[in-house]
């Protein structure tokens, strides 16, 4: 472990082709990922991000579990992303697996179940970023959860960025009180705040980052049936203390998850889901 970005205790991985990533133990939070040697991280982290033990880090890949957003009685996005009890279960030169079990504080929360989450972060030989999340019901009663990997992708300019692959998908528009609509566009563009929960969605979604002349490809397992597309734009950014006012121009969130249909696990039942991210010119 070392002290990485913002002085959080982090694990760094690097492979033979110079790809590298950094994960904070706090929240098992992937902070940076560079697919190629001397390349900037593909993930966005706010210059004003906070890294305290109670903070949700603005950027990278926050883990939203056991609740996405305000969809339940827990705090926004659940307790996982701020949790300091993640342990390193396994580590080798190209991967690290974090493990979180229920604790006194989680059992005292509005989601008092006994559980185990394992989160594997891997740098593939090609330099791609692969993450897999497993949830096990280690208790004696059924429970349900919603979750997402709330990935912040860095882009050169949000105004020349689009998200592709969701045409025809149903979505809940958070800006219209969750009104259900259907995506009509091949390419979702940004001319204001966008906050939509799509689902069900295809396994492949692409971010076209024209300014950097690249495509960021997301491949998710079918057990992540949904995808959130979010950019706060101007007004919401100005209300966020951990995001500079103009930083909305430099990222888009595409968040794979199980949101619209909560996941139910019987005692001893397991669920897993994964996303792999690659960059193409
Ligand atoms: O990404 C979708 C969303 O639920 C938005 O509504 C916005 O709240 C965003 O997450 C960030 O949430 P946070 O709690 O990290 O500020």
PDB file of C-alpha atoms and ligand atoms in Angstrom:
ATOM      1  CA  UNK A   1       0.000   0.000   0.000  1.00  0.00           C
ATOM      2  CA  UNK A   2       1.223   3.490  -0.669  1.00  0.00           C
ATOM      3  CA  UNK A   3      -0.141   6.994  -0.196  1.00  0.00           C
ATOM      4  CA  UNK A   4      -1.610   7.886  -3.609  1.00  0.00           C
ATOM      5  CA  UNK A   5      -3.796  10.644  -4.927  1.00  0.00           C
ATOM      6  CA  UNK A   6      -5.006  12.920  -2.173  1.00  0.00           C
ATOM      7  CA  UNK A   7      -3.075  10.899   0.439  1.00  0.00           C
ATOM      8  CA  UNK A   8      -5.492   7.907   0.442  1.00  0.00           C
ATOM      9  CA  UNK A   9      -3.851   4.501   1.070  1.00  0.00           C
ATOM     10  CA  UNK A  10      -3.684   2.976  -2.411  1.00  0.00           C
ATOM     11  CA  UNK A  11      -2.663  -0.146  -4.325  1.00  0.00           C
ATOM     12  CA  UNK A  12      -0.853   0.457  -7.636  1.00  0.00           C
ATOM     13  CA  UNK A  13      -0.647  -2.089 -10.471  1.00  0.00           C
ATOM     14  CA  UNK A  14       1.464  -1.884 -13.632  1.00  0.00           C
ATOM     15  CA  UNK A  15       1.883  -4.378 -16.475  1.00  0.00           C
ATOM     16  CA  UNK A  16       4.673  -5.122 -18.929  1.00  0.00           C
ATOM     17  CA  UNK A  17       3.315  -2.733 -21.589  1.00  0.00           C
ATOM     18  CA  UNK A  18       3.284   0.199 -19.175  1.00  0.00           C
ATOM     19  CA  UNK A  19      -0.435   0.195 -18.393  1.00  0.00           C
ATOM     20  CA  UNK A  20      -1.126   1.164 -14.813  1.00  0.00           C
ATOM     21  CA  UNK A  21      -3.901   1.739 -12.329  1.00  0.00           C
ATOM     22  CA  UNK A  22      -4.335   2.926  -8.772  1.00  0.00           C
ATOM     23  CA  UNK A  23      -7.029   1.846  -6.302  1.00  0.00           C
ATOM     24  CA  UNK A  24      -7.754   3.478  -2.944  1.00  0.00           C
ATOM     25  CA  UNK A  25      -8.480   1.070  -0.099  1.00  0.00           C
ATOM     26  CA  UNK A  26     -11.164   3.528   1.020  1.00  0.00           C
ATOM     27  CA  UNK A  27     -14.280   2.323  -0.761  1.00  0.00           C
ATOM     28  CA  UNK A  28     -12.148  -0.046  -2.942  1.00  0.00           C
ATOM     29  CA  UNK A  29     -12.185   2.975  -5.194  1.00  0.00           C
ATOM     30  CA  UNK A  30     -10.372   2.815  -8.544  1.00  0.00           C
ATOM     31  CA  UNK A  31      -8.790   6.253  -8.943  1.00  0.00           C
ATOM     32  CA  UNK A  32      -6.701   6.109 -12.108  1.00  0.00           C
ATOM     33  CA  UNK A  33      -6.192   3.844 -15.113  1.00  0.00           C
ATOM     34  CA  UNK A  34      -3.773   4.500 -17.956  1.00  0.00           C
ATOM     35  CA  UNK A  35      -3.908   1.864 -20.721  1.00  0.00           C
ATOM     36  CA  UNK A  36      -0.634   2.791 -22.342  1.00  0.00           C
ATOM     37  CA  UNK A  37       2.787   3.951 -21.260  1.00  0.00           C
ATOM     38  CA  UNK A  38       3.011   7.692 -20.447  1.00  0.00           C
ATOM     39  CA  UNK A  39      -0.715   8.095 -21.142  1.00  0.00           C
ATOM     40  CA  UNK A  40      -3.001  10.171 -18.925  1.00  0.00           C
ATOM     41  CA  UNK A  41      -5.613   8.352 -16.886  1.00  0.00           C
ATOM     42  CA  UNK A  42      -8.829   7.631 -18.817  1.00  0.00           C
ATOM     43  CA  UNK A  43     -10.740   8.147 -15.553  1.00  0.00           C
ATOM     44  CA  UNK A  44     -11.604  11.618 -14.303  1.00  0.00           C
ATOM     45  CA  UNK A  45     -10.968  12.621 -10.693  1.00  0.00           C
ATOM     46  CA  UNK A  46     -12.055  16.095  -9.631  1.00  0.00           C
ATOM     47  CA  UNK A  47      -9.164  18.412  -8.703  1.00  0.00           C
ATOM     48  CA  UNK A  48     -11.327  19.311  -5.679  1.00  0.00           C
ATOM     49  CA  UNK A  49     -12.072  15.699  -4.685  1.00  0.00           C
ATOM     50  CA  UNK A  50     -12.010  14.963  -0.969  1.00  0.00           C
ATOM     51  CA  UNK A  51     -10.185  11.878   0.362  1.00  0.00           C
ATOM     52  CA  UNK A  52     -11.187  11.876   4.018  1.00  0.00           C
ATOM     53  CA  UNK A  53     -12.398   8.706   5.805  1.00  0.00           C
ATOM     54  CA  UNK A  54     -16.016   9.837   5.557  1.00  0.00           C
ATOM     55  CA  UNK A  55     -15.801  11.281   2.045  1.00  0.00           C
ATOM     56  CA  UNK A  56     -17.196   9.988  -1.252  1.00  0.00           C
ATOM     57  CA  UNK A  57     -14.355  10.534  -3.715  1.00  0.00           C
ATOM     58  CA  UNK A  58     -15.537  12.622  -6.693  1.00  0.00           C
ATOM     59  CA  UNK A  59     -14.294  10.673  -9.679  1.00  0.00           C
ATOM     60  CA  UNK A  60     -12.726   7.344 -10.611  1.00  0.00           C
ATOM     61  CA  UNK A  61     -15.100   4.402 -10.003  1.00  0.00           C
ATOM     62  CA  UNK A  62     -17.261   4.788  -6.864  1.00  0.00           C
ATOM     63  CA  UNK A  63     -19.012   1.515  -5.923  1.00  0.00           C
ATOM     64  CA  UNK A  64     -22.708   2.185  -5.327  1.00  0.00           C
ATOM     65  CA  UNK A  65     -23.990  -0.652  -3.074  1.00  0.00           C
ATOM     66  CA  UNK A  66     -26.406  -1.818  -1.603  1.00  0.00           C
ATOM     67  CA  UNK A  67     -28.426   1.115  -2.941  1.00  0.00           C
ATOM     68  CA  UNK A  68     -28.169   3.207  -6.090  1.00  0.00           C
ATOM     69  CA  UNK A  69     -28.940   6.900  -5.657  1.00  0.00           C
ATOM     70  CA  UNK A  70     -31.900   7.684  -3.382  1.00  0.00           C
ATOM     71  CA  UNK A  71     -33.637   4.353  -4.164  1.00  0.00           C
ATOM     72  CA  UNK A  72     -33.990   3.256  -0.568  1.00  0.00           C
ATOM     73  CA  UNK A  73     -33.557   4.318   3.056  1.00  0.00           C
ATOM     74  CA  UNK A  74     -29.744   4.470   3.053  1.00  0.00           C
ATOM     75  CA  UNK A  75     -27.622   7.515   2.271  1.00  0.00           C
ATOM     76  CA  UNK A  76     -27.193   8.381  -1.425  1.00  0.00           C
ATOM     77  CA  UNK A  77     -25.484   5.477  -3.266  1.00  0.00           C
ATOM     78  CA  UNK A  78     -25.253   3.286  -0.139  1.00  0.00           C
ATOM     79  CA  UNK A  79     -22.448   2.741   2.388  1.00  0.00           C
ATOM     80  CA  UNK A  80     -19.869   0.877   0.268  1.00  0.00           C
ATOM     81  CA  UNK A  81     -18.102   3.782  -1.418  1.00  0.00           C
ATOM     82  CA  UNK A  82     -17.229   5.433   1.896  1.00  0.00           C
ATOM     83  CA  UNK A  83     -16.434   2.232   3.768  1.00  0.00           C
ATOM     84  CA  UNK A  84     -12.981   1.875   5.353  1.00  0.00           C
ATOM     85  CA  UNK A  85     -13.340  -1.827   6.234  1.00  0.00           C
ATOM     86  CA  UNK A  86     -12.451  -3.154   2.760  1.00  0.00           C
ATOM     87  CA  UNK A  87      -9.713  -5.782   3.112  1.00  0.00           C
ATOM     88  CA  UNK A  88      -7.332  -7.033   0.431  1.00  0.00           C
ATOM     89  CA  UNK A  89      -8.297 -10.679  -0.118  1.00  0.00           C
ATOM     90  CA  UNK A  90      -5.834 -11.406  -2.953  1.00  0.00           C
ATOM     91  CA  UNK A  91      -3.192  -9.507  -4.919  1.00  0.00           C
ATOM     92  CA  UNK A  92      -0.772 -10.332  -7.701  1.00  0.00           C
ATOM     93  CA  UNK A  93       1.143  -8.241 -10.221  1.00  0.00           C
ATOM     94  CA  UNK A  94      -1.914  -7.604 -12.408  1.00  0.00           C
ATOM     95  CA  UNK A  95      -4.900  -7.741 -10.085  1.00  0.00           C
ATOM     96  CA  UNK A  96      -6.151  -6.954  -6.608  1.00  0.00           C
ATOM     97  CA  UNK A  97      -9.291  -8.330  -4.957  1.00  0.00           C
ATOM     98  CA  UNK A  98     -10.994  -6.380  -2.211  1.00  0.00           C
ATOM     99  CA  UNK A  99     -13.466  -7.904   0.241  1.00  0.00           C
ATOM    100  CA  UNK A 100     -16.103  -6.256   2.422  1.00  0.00           C
ATOM    101  CA  UNK A 101     -18.298  -8.033   4.965  1.00  0.00           C
ATOM    102  CA  UNK A 102     -21.130  -6.750   7.081  1.00  0.00           C
ATOM    103  CA  UNK A 103     -20.061  -4.943  10.256  1.00  0.00           C
ATOM    104  CA  UNK A 104     -21.611  -3.474  13.348  1.00  0.00           C
ATOM    105  CA  UNK A 105     -22.145  -0.190  11.483  1.00  0.00           C
ATOM    106  CA  UNK A 106     -23.692  -1.780   8.397  1.00  0.00           C
ATOM    107  CA  UNK A 107     -25.905  -4.006  10.561  1.00  0.00           C
ATOM    108  CA  UNK A 108     -27.052  -0.877  12.395  1.00  0.00           C
ATOM    109  CA  UNK A 109     -27.968   0.764   9.059  1.00  0.00           C
ATOM    110  CA  UNK A 110     -31.259   0.691   7.192  1.00  0.00           C
ATOM    111  CA  UNK A 111     -29.871  -2.348   5.337  1.00  0.00           C
ATOM    112  CA  UNK A 112     -29.017  -4.655   8.301  1.00  0.00           C
ATOM    113  CA  UNK A 113     -28.204  -7.811   6.304  1.00  0.00           C
ATOM    114  CA  UNK A 114     -25.180 -10.118   6.538  1.00  0.00           C
ATOM    115  CA  UNK A 115     -23.307 -10.112   3.240  1.00  0.00           C
ATOM    116  CA  UNK A 116     -19.941 -10.367   1.557  1.00  0.00           C
ATOM    117  CA  UNK A 117     -18.855  -8.279  -1.422  1.00  0.00           C
ATOM    118  CA  UNK A 118     -15.739  -9.224  -3.380  1.00  0.00           C
ATOM    119  CA  UNK A 119     -14.449  -6.708  -5.925  1.00  0.00           C
ATOM    120  CA  UNK A 120     -11.741  -7.738  -8.361  1.00  0.00           C
ATOM    121  CA  UNK A 121      -9.788  -5.026 -10.226  1.00  0.00           C
ATOM    122  CA  UNK A 122      -7.545  -6.284 -13.022  1.00  0.00           C
ATOM    123  CA  UNK A 123      -5.149  -4.789 -15.558  1.00  0.00           C
ATOM    124  CA  UNK A 124      -5.427  -7.106 -18.569  1.00  0.00           C
ATOM    125  CA  UNK A 125      -2.408  -8.007 -20.718  1.00  0.00           C
ATOM    126  CA  UNK A 126      -3.755  -5.649 -23.407  1.00  0.00           C
ATOM    127  CA  UNK A 127      -3.866  -2.849 -20.809  1.00  0.00           C
ATOM    128  CA  UNK A 128      -7.661  -2.828 -20.411  1.00  0.00           C
ATOM    129  CA  UNK A 129      -9.388  -2.290 -17.055  1.00  0.00           C
ATOM    130  CA  UNK A 130     -11.549  -5.194 -15.892  1.00  0.00           C
ATOM    131  CA  UNK A 131     -13.659  -5.047 -12.734  1.00  0.00           C
ATOM    132  CA  UNK A 132     -15.853  -7.799 -11.325  1.00  0.00           C
ATOM    133  CA  UNK A 133     -18.224  -7.503  -8.387  1.00  0.00           C
ATOM    134  CA  UNK A 134     -19.567 -10.501  -6.441  1.00  0.00           C
ATOM    135  CA  UNK A 135     -22.231 -10.313  -3.758  1.00  0.00           C
ATOM    136  CA  UNK A 136     -23.039 -13.242  -1.450  1.00  0.00           C
ATOM    137  CA  UNK A 137     -25.943 -13.465   0.972  1.00  0.00           C
ATOM    138  CA  UNK A 138     -24.167 -14.947   4.000  1.00  0.00           C
ATOM    139  CA  UNK A 139     -27.242 -14.613   6.199  1.00  0.00           C
ATOM    140  CA  UNK A 140     -30.396 -16.604   6.797  1.00  0.00           C
ATOM    141  CA  UNK A 141     -32.896 -14.242   5.166  1.00  0.00           C
ATOM    142  CA  UNK A 142     -33.435 -13.059   1.602  1.00  0.00           C
ATOM    143  CA  UNK A 143     -32.270  -9.541   0.792  1.00  0.00           C
ATOM    144  CA  UNK A 144     -32.475  -7.213  -2.199  1.00  0.00           C
ATOM    145  CA  UNK A 145     -30.070  -4.508  -3.389  1.00  0.00           C
ATOM    146  CA  UNK A 146     -29.400  -2.133  -6.235  1.00  0.00           C
ATOM    147  CA  UNK A 147     -25.870  -1.249  -7.320  1.00  0.00           C
ATOM    148  CA  UNK A 148     -23.675   0.426  -9.924  1.00  0.00           C
ATOM    149  CA  UNK A 149     -20.047   1.083 -10.820  1.00  0.00           C
ATOM    150  CA  UNK A 150     -20.336   4.871 -11.065  1.00  0.00           C
ATOM    151  CA  UNK A 151     -17.463   5.421 -13.510  1.00  0.00           C
ATOM    152  CA  UNK A 152     -16.266   8.954 -14.334  1.00  0.00           C
ATOM    153  CA  UNK A 153     -14.685   8.939 -17.818  1.00  0.00           C
ATOM    154  CA  UNK A 154     -12.373  11.818 -18.719  1.00  0.00           C
ATOM    155  CA  UNK A 155     -13.133  13.512 -22.033  1.00  0.00           C
ATOM    156  CA  UNK A 156     -11.534  16.425 -23.875  1.00  0.00           C
ATOM    157  CA  UNK A 157     -14.776  18.413 -24.159  1.00  0.00           C
ATOM    158  CA  UNK A 158     -18.284  17.269 -23.189  1.00  0.00           C
ATOM    159  CA  UNK A 159     -19.697  19.328 -26.078  1.00  0.00           C
ATOM    160  CA  UNK A 160     -17.914  17.105 -28.610  1.00  0.00           C
ATOM    161  CA  UNK A 161     -18.611  13.880 -26.724  1.00  0.00           C
ATOM    162  CA  UNK A 162     -21.413  11.376 -27.325  1.00  0.00           C
ATOM    163  CA  UNK A 163     -22.594   8.104 -25.784  1.00  0.00           C
ATOM    164  CA  UNK A 164     -23.590   5.463 -28.324  1.00  0.00           C
ATOM    165  CA  UNK A 165     -25.374   2.103 -28.228  1.00  0.00           C
ATOM    166  CA  UNK A 166     -28.524   2.971 -26.278  1.00  0.00           C
ATOM    167  CA  UNK A 167     -30.910   3.755 -29.141  1.00  0.00           C
ATOM    168  CA  UNK A 168     -34.305   2.167 -28.488  1.00  0.00           C
ATOM    169  CA  UNK A 169     -33.604   1.591 -24.790  1.00  0.00           C
ATOM    170  CA  UNK A 170     -36.102   2.697 -22.185  1.00  0.00           C
ATOM    171  CA  UNK A 171     -34.849   5.186 -19.625  1.00  0.00           C
ATOM    172  CA  UNK A 172     -35.994   6.963 -16.498  1.00  0.00           C
ATOM    173  CA  UNK A 173     -35.264  10.679 -16.818  1.00  0.00           C
ATOM    174  CA  UNK A 174     -34.232  11.909 -13.358  1.00  0.00           C
ATOM    175  CA  UNK A 175     -34.695  15.496 -14.562  1.00  0.00           C
ATOM    176  CA  UNK A 176     -38.379  14.786 -15.242  1.00  0.00           C
ATOM    177  CA  UNK A 177     -39.150  13.023 -11.946  1.00  0.00           C
ATOM    178  CA  UNK A 178     -38.186   9.606 -13.324  1.00  0.00           C
ATOM    179  CA  UNK A 179     -40.528   9.817 -16.334  1.00  0.00           C
ATOM    180  CA  UNK A 180     -40.024   6.754 -18.562  1.00  0.00           C
ATOM    181  CA  UNK A 181     -39.011   7.545 -22.149  1.00  0.00           C
ATOM    182  CA  UNK A 182     -37.347   5.721 -25.025  1.00  0.00           C
ATOM    183  CA  UNK A 183     -33.980   6.758 -26.477  1.00  0.00           C
ATOM    184  CA  UNK A 184     -34.438   7.908 -30.052  1.00  0.00           C
ATOM    185  CA  UNK A 185     -30.835   8.862 -30.823  1.00  0.00           C
ATOM    186  CA  UNK A 186     -27.909   6.730 -31.977  1.00  0.00           C
ATOM    187  CA  UNK A 187     -25.638   9.254 -30.246  1.00  0.00           C
ATOM    188  CA  UNK A 188     -26.588  10.910 -26.940  1.00  0.00           C
ATOM    189  CA  UNK A 189     -25.101  14.414 -26.919  1.00  0.00           C
ATOM    190  CA  UNK A 190     -24.732  16.967 -24.113  1.00  0.00           C
ATOM    191  CA  UNK A 191     -26.189  20.478 -24.261  1.00  0.00           C
ATOM    192  CA  UNK A 192     -27.312  20.587 -20.633  1.00  0.00           C
ATOM    193  CA  UNK A 193     -27.586  18.357 -17.548  1.00  0.00           C
ATOM    194  CA  UNK A 194     -28.278  14.696 -18.416  1.00  0.00           C
ATOM    195  CA  UNK A 195     -29.263  12.202 -15.695  1.00  0.00           C
ATOM    196  CA  UNK A 196     -30.877   9.051 -17.069  1.00  0.00           C
ATOM    197  CA  UNK A 197     -31.179   5.453 -15.892  1.00  0.00           C
ATOM    198  CA  UNK A 198     -31.372   3.239 -18.994  1.00  0.00           C
ATOM    199  CA  UNK A 199     -32.436  -0.356 -18.816  1.00  0.00           C
ATOM    200  CA  UNK A 200     -32.366  -3.009 -20.043  1.00  0.00           C
ATOM    201  CA  UNK A 201     -29.349  -2.125 -22.197  1.00  0.00           C
ATOM    202  CA  UNK A 202     -26.920  -3.927 -24.541  1.00  0.00           C
ATOM    203  CA  UNK A 203     -23.653  -5.262 -23.194  1.00  0.00           C
ATOM    204  CA  UNK A 204     -21.606  -2.822 -25.318  1.00  0.00           C
ATOM    205  CA  UNK A 205     -21.757   0.953 -24.851  1.00  0.00           C
ATOM    206  CA  UNK A 206     -19.305   3.412 -26.380  1.00  0.00           C
ATOM    207  CA  UNK A 207     -18.198   6.930 -25.491  1.00  0.00           C
ATOM    208  CA  UNK A 208     -17.010   8.885 -28.522  1.00  0.00           C
ATOM    209  CA  UNK A 209     -14.475  11.408 -27.213  1.00  0.00           C
ATOM    210  CA  UNK A 210     -13.960  13.415 -30.403  1.00  0.00           C
ATOM    211  CA  UNK A 211     -11.638  15.940 -28.789  1.00  0.00           C
ATOM    212  CA  UNK A 212      -9.170  13.170 -27.836  1.00  0.00           C
ATOM    213  CA  UNK A 213      -9.882  11.341 -31.130  1.00  0.00           C
ATOM    214  CA  UNK A 214     -10.734   8.154 -29.243  1.00  0.00           C
ATOM    215  CA  UNK A 215     -13.567   5.789 -28.366  1.00  0.00           C
ATOM    216  CA  UNK A 216     -13.935   4.415 -24.845  1.00  0.00           C
ATOM    217  CA  UNK A 217     -15.579   0.996 -25.075  1.00  0.00           C
ATOM    218  CA  UNK A 218     -17.503  -0.491 -22.163  1.00  0.00           C
ATOM    219  CA  UNK A 219     -18.380  -4.198 -22.221  1.00  0.00           C
ATOM    220  CA  UNK A 220     -20.619  -5.267 -19.330  1.00  0.00           C
ATOM    221  CA  UNK A 221     -22.052  -8.581 -18.236  1.00  0.00           C
ATOM    222  CA  UNK A 222     -25.811  -9.100 -18.688  1.00  0.00           C
ATOM    223  CA  UNK A 223     -26.055  -9.151 -14.880  1.00  0.00           C
ATOM    224  CA  UNK A 224     -25.475  -5.372 -15.122  1.00  0.00           C
ATOM    225  CA  UNK A 225     -28.648  -4.843 -17.192  1.00  0.00           C
ATOM    226  CA  UNK A 226     -28.768  -1.082 -16.720  1.00  0.00           C
ATOM    227  CA  UNK A 227     -26.614   1.959 -17.472  1.00  0.00           C
ATOM    228  CA  UNK A 228     -26.768   5.504 -16.125  1.00  0.00           C
ATOM    229  CA  UNK A 229     -25.650   8.457 -18.255  1.00  0.00           C
ATOM    230  CA  UNK A 230     -24.887  11.584 -16.218  1.00  0.00           C
ATOM    231  CA  UNK A 231     -23.323  14.960 -16.680  1.00  0.00           C
ATOM    232  CA  UNK A 232     -24.156  17.679 -14.118  1.00  0.00           C
ATOM    233  CA  UNK A 233     -23.600  20.584 -16.537  1.00  0.00           C
ATOM    234  CA  UNK A 234     -23.221  24.162 -15.254  1.00  0.00           C
ATOM    235  CA  UNK A 235     -25.810  24.777 -12.535  1.00  0.00           C
ATOM    236  CA  UNK A 236     -25.406  21.480 -10.657  1.00  0.00           C
ATOM    237  CA  UNK A 237     -21.596  21.731 -10.887  1.00  0.00           C
ATOM    238  CA  UNK A 238     -21.721  25.141  -9.223  1.00  0.00           C
ATOM    239  CA  UNK A 239     -23.528  23.532  -6.260  1.00  0.00           C
ATOM    240  CA  UNK A 240     -20.900  20.788  -5.842  1.00  0.00           C
ATOM    241  CA  UNK A 241     -18.084  21.790  -3.459  1.00  0.00           C
ATOM    242  CA  UNK A 242     -15.844  18.941  -4.683  1.00  0.00           C
ATOM    243  CA  UNK A 243     -16.126  19.844  -8.375  1.00  0.00           C
ATOM    244  CA  UNK A 244     -14.729  23.044  -9.962  1.00  0.00           C
ATOM    245  CA  UNK A 245     -17.431  24.977 -11.821  1.00  0.00           C
ATOM    246  CA  UNK A 246     -16.043  24.208 -15.292  1.00  0.00           C
ATOM    247  CA  UNK A 247     -15.029  20.583 -14.603  1.00  0.00           C
ATOM    248  CA  UNK A 248     -18.290  19.252 -16.097  1.00  0.00           C
ATOM    249  CA  UNK A 249     -16.698  19.900 -19.494  1.00  0.00           C
ATOM    250  CA  UNK A 250     -14.081  17.220 -18.853  1.00  0.00           C
ATOM    251  CA  UNK A 251     -16.040  14.119 -17.869  1.00  0.00           C
ATOM    252  CA  UNK A 252     -19.087  11.980 -18.526  1.00  0.00           C
ATOM    253  CA  UNK A 253     -20.405   9.256 -16.223  1.00  0.00           C
ATOM    254  CA  UNK A 254     -21.562   6.010 -17.800  1.00  0.00           C
ATOM    255  CA  UNK A 255     -22.452   3.758 -14.883  1.00  0.00           C
ATOM    256  CA  UNK A 256     -23.150   0.074 -15.402  1.00  0.00           C
ATOM    257  CA  UNK A 257     -25.516  -1.329 -12.799  1.00  0.00           C
ATOM    258  CA  UNK A 258     -28.507  -3.285 -11.587  1.00  0.00           C
ATOM    259  CA  UNK A 259     -30.872  -0.458 -10.742  1.00  0.00           C
ATOM    260  CA  UNK A 260     -34.334  -0.617 -12.321  1.00  0.00           C
ATOM    261  CA  UNK A 261     -34.844  -4.213 -11.145  1.00  0.00           C
ATOM    262  CA  UNK A 262     -33.372  -4.785  -7.663  1.00  0.00           C
ATOM    263  CA  UNK A 263     -31.359  -8.013  -7.259  1.00  0.00           C
ATOM    264  CA  UNK A 264     -32.769 -10.514  -4.737  1.00  0.00           C
ATOM    265  CA  UNK A 265     -30.545 -13.144  -3.124  1.00  0.00           C
ATOM    266  CA  UNK A 266     -31.702 -16.087  -1.058  1.00  0.00           C
ATOM    267  CA  UNK A 267     -29.481 -17.203   1.836  1.00  0.00           C
ATOM    268  CA  UNK A 268     -26.061 -18.442   0.547  1.00  0.00           C
ATOM    269  CA  UNK A 269     -26.933 -17.338  -3.012  1.00  0.00           C
ATOM    270  CA  UNK A 270     -24.298 -15.375  -4.968  1.00  0.00           C
ATOM    271  CA  UNK A 271     -24.553 -12.781  -7.742  1.00  0.00           C
ATOM    272  CA  UNK A 272     -21.761 -11.417  -9.908  1.00  0.00           C
ATOM    273  CA  UNK A 273     -21.367  -8.784 -12.608  1.00  0.00           C
ATOM    274  CA  UNK A 274     -18.473  -7.256 -14.487  1.00  0.00           C
ATOM    275  CA  UNK A 275     -17.388  -4.456 -16.775  1.00  0.00           C
ATOM    276  CA  UNK A 276     -14.322  -4.256 -19.021  1.00  0.00           C
ATOM    277  CA  UNK A 277     -13.137  -0.903 -20.361  1.00  0.00           C
ATOM    278  CA  UNK A 278     -10.862  -0.375 -23.348  1.00  0.00           C
ATOM    279  CA  UNK A 279      -9.802   2.584 -25.472  1.00  0.00           C
ATOM    280  CA  UNK A 280      -9.681   2.573 -29.271  1.00  0.00           C
ATOM    281  CA  UNK A 281      -8.646   5.324 -31.684  1.00  0.00           C
TER     282      UNK A 281
HETATM  283  O1  LIG B   1     -24.978   9.430 -11.599  1.00  0.00           O
HETATM  284  C1  LIG B   1     -26.251   9.619 -11.302  1.00  0.00           C
HETATM  285  C2  LIG B   1     -26.426  10.273  -9.941  1.00  0.00           C
HETATM  286  O2  LIG B   1     -27.369   9.542  -9.193  1.00  0.00           O
HETATM  287  C3  LIG B   1     -26.842  11.738 -10.157  1.00  0.00           C
HETATM  288  O3  LIG B   1     -28.211  11.919  -9.850  1.00  0.00           O
HETATM  289  C4  LIG B   1     -25.911  12.522  -9.236  1.00  0.00           C
HETATM  290  O4  LIG B   1     -26.484  12.638  -7.947  1.00  0.00           O
HETATM  291  C5  LIG B   1     -24.664  11.632  -9.238  1.00  0.00           C
HETATM  292  O5  LIG B   1     -25.191  10.307  -9.158  1.00  0.00           O
HETATM  293  C6  LIG B   1     -23.643  11.945  -8.199  1.00  0.00           C
HETATM  294  O6  LIG B   1     -24.081  11.558  -6.924  1.00  0.00           O
HETATM  295  P1  LIG B   1     -23.105  11.891  -5.660  1.00  0.00           P
HETATM  296  O7  LIG B   1     -23.842  11.374  -4.467  1.00  0.00           O
HETATM  297  O8  LIG B   1     -21.820  11.157  -5.897  1.00  0.00           O
HETATM  298  O9  LIG B   1     -22.899  13.371  -5.697  1.00  0.00           O
END
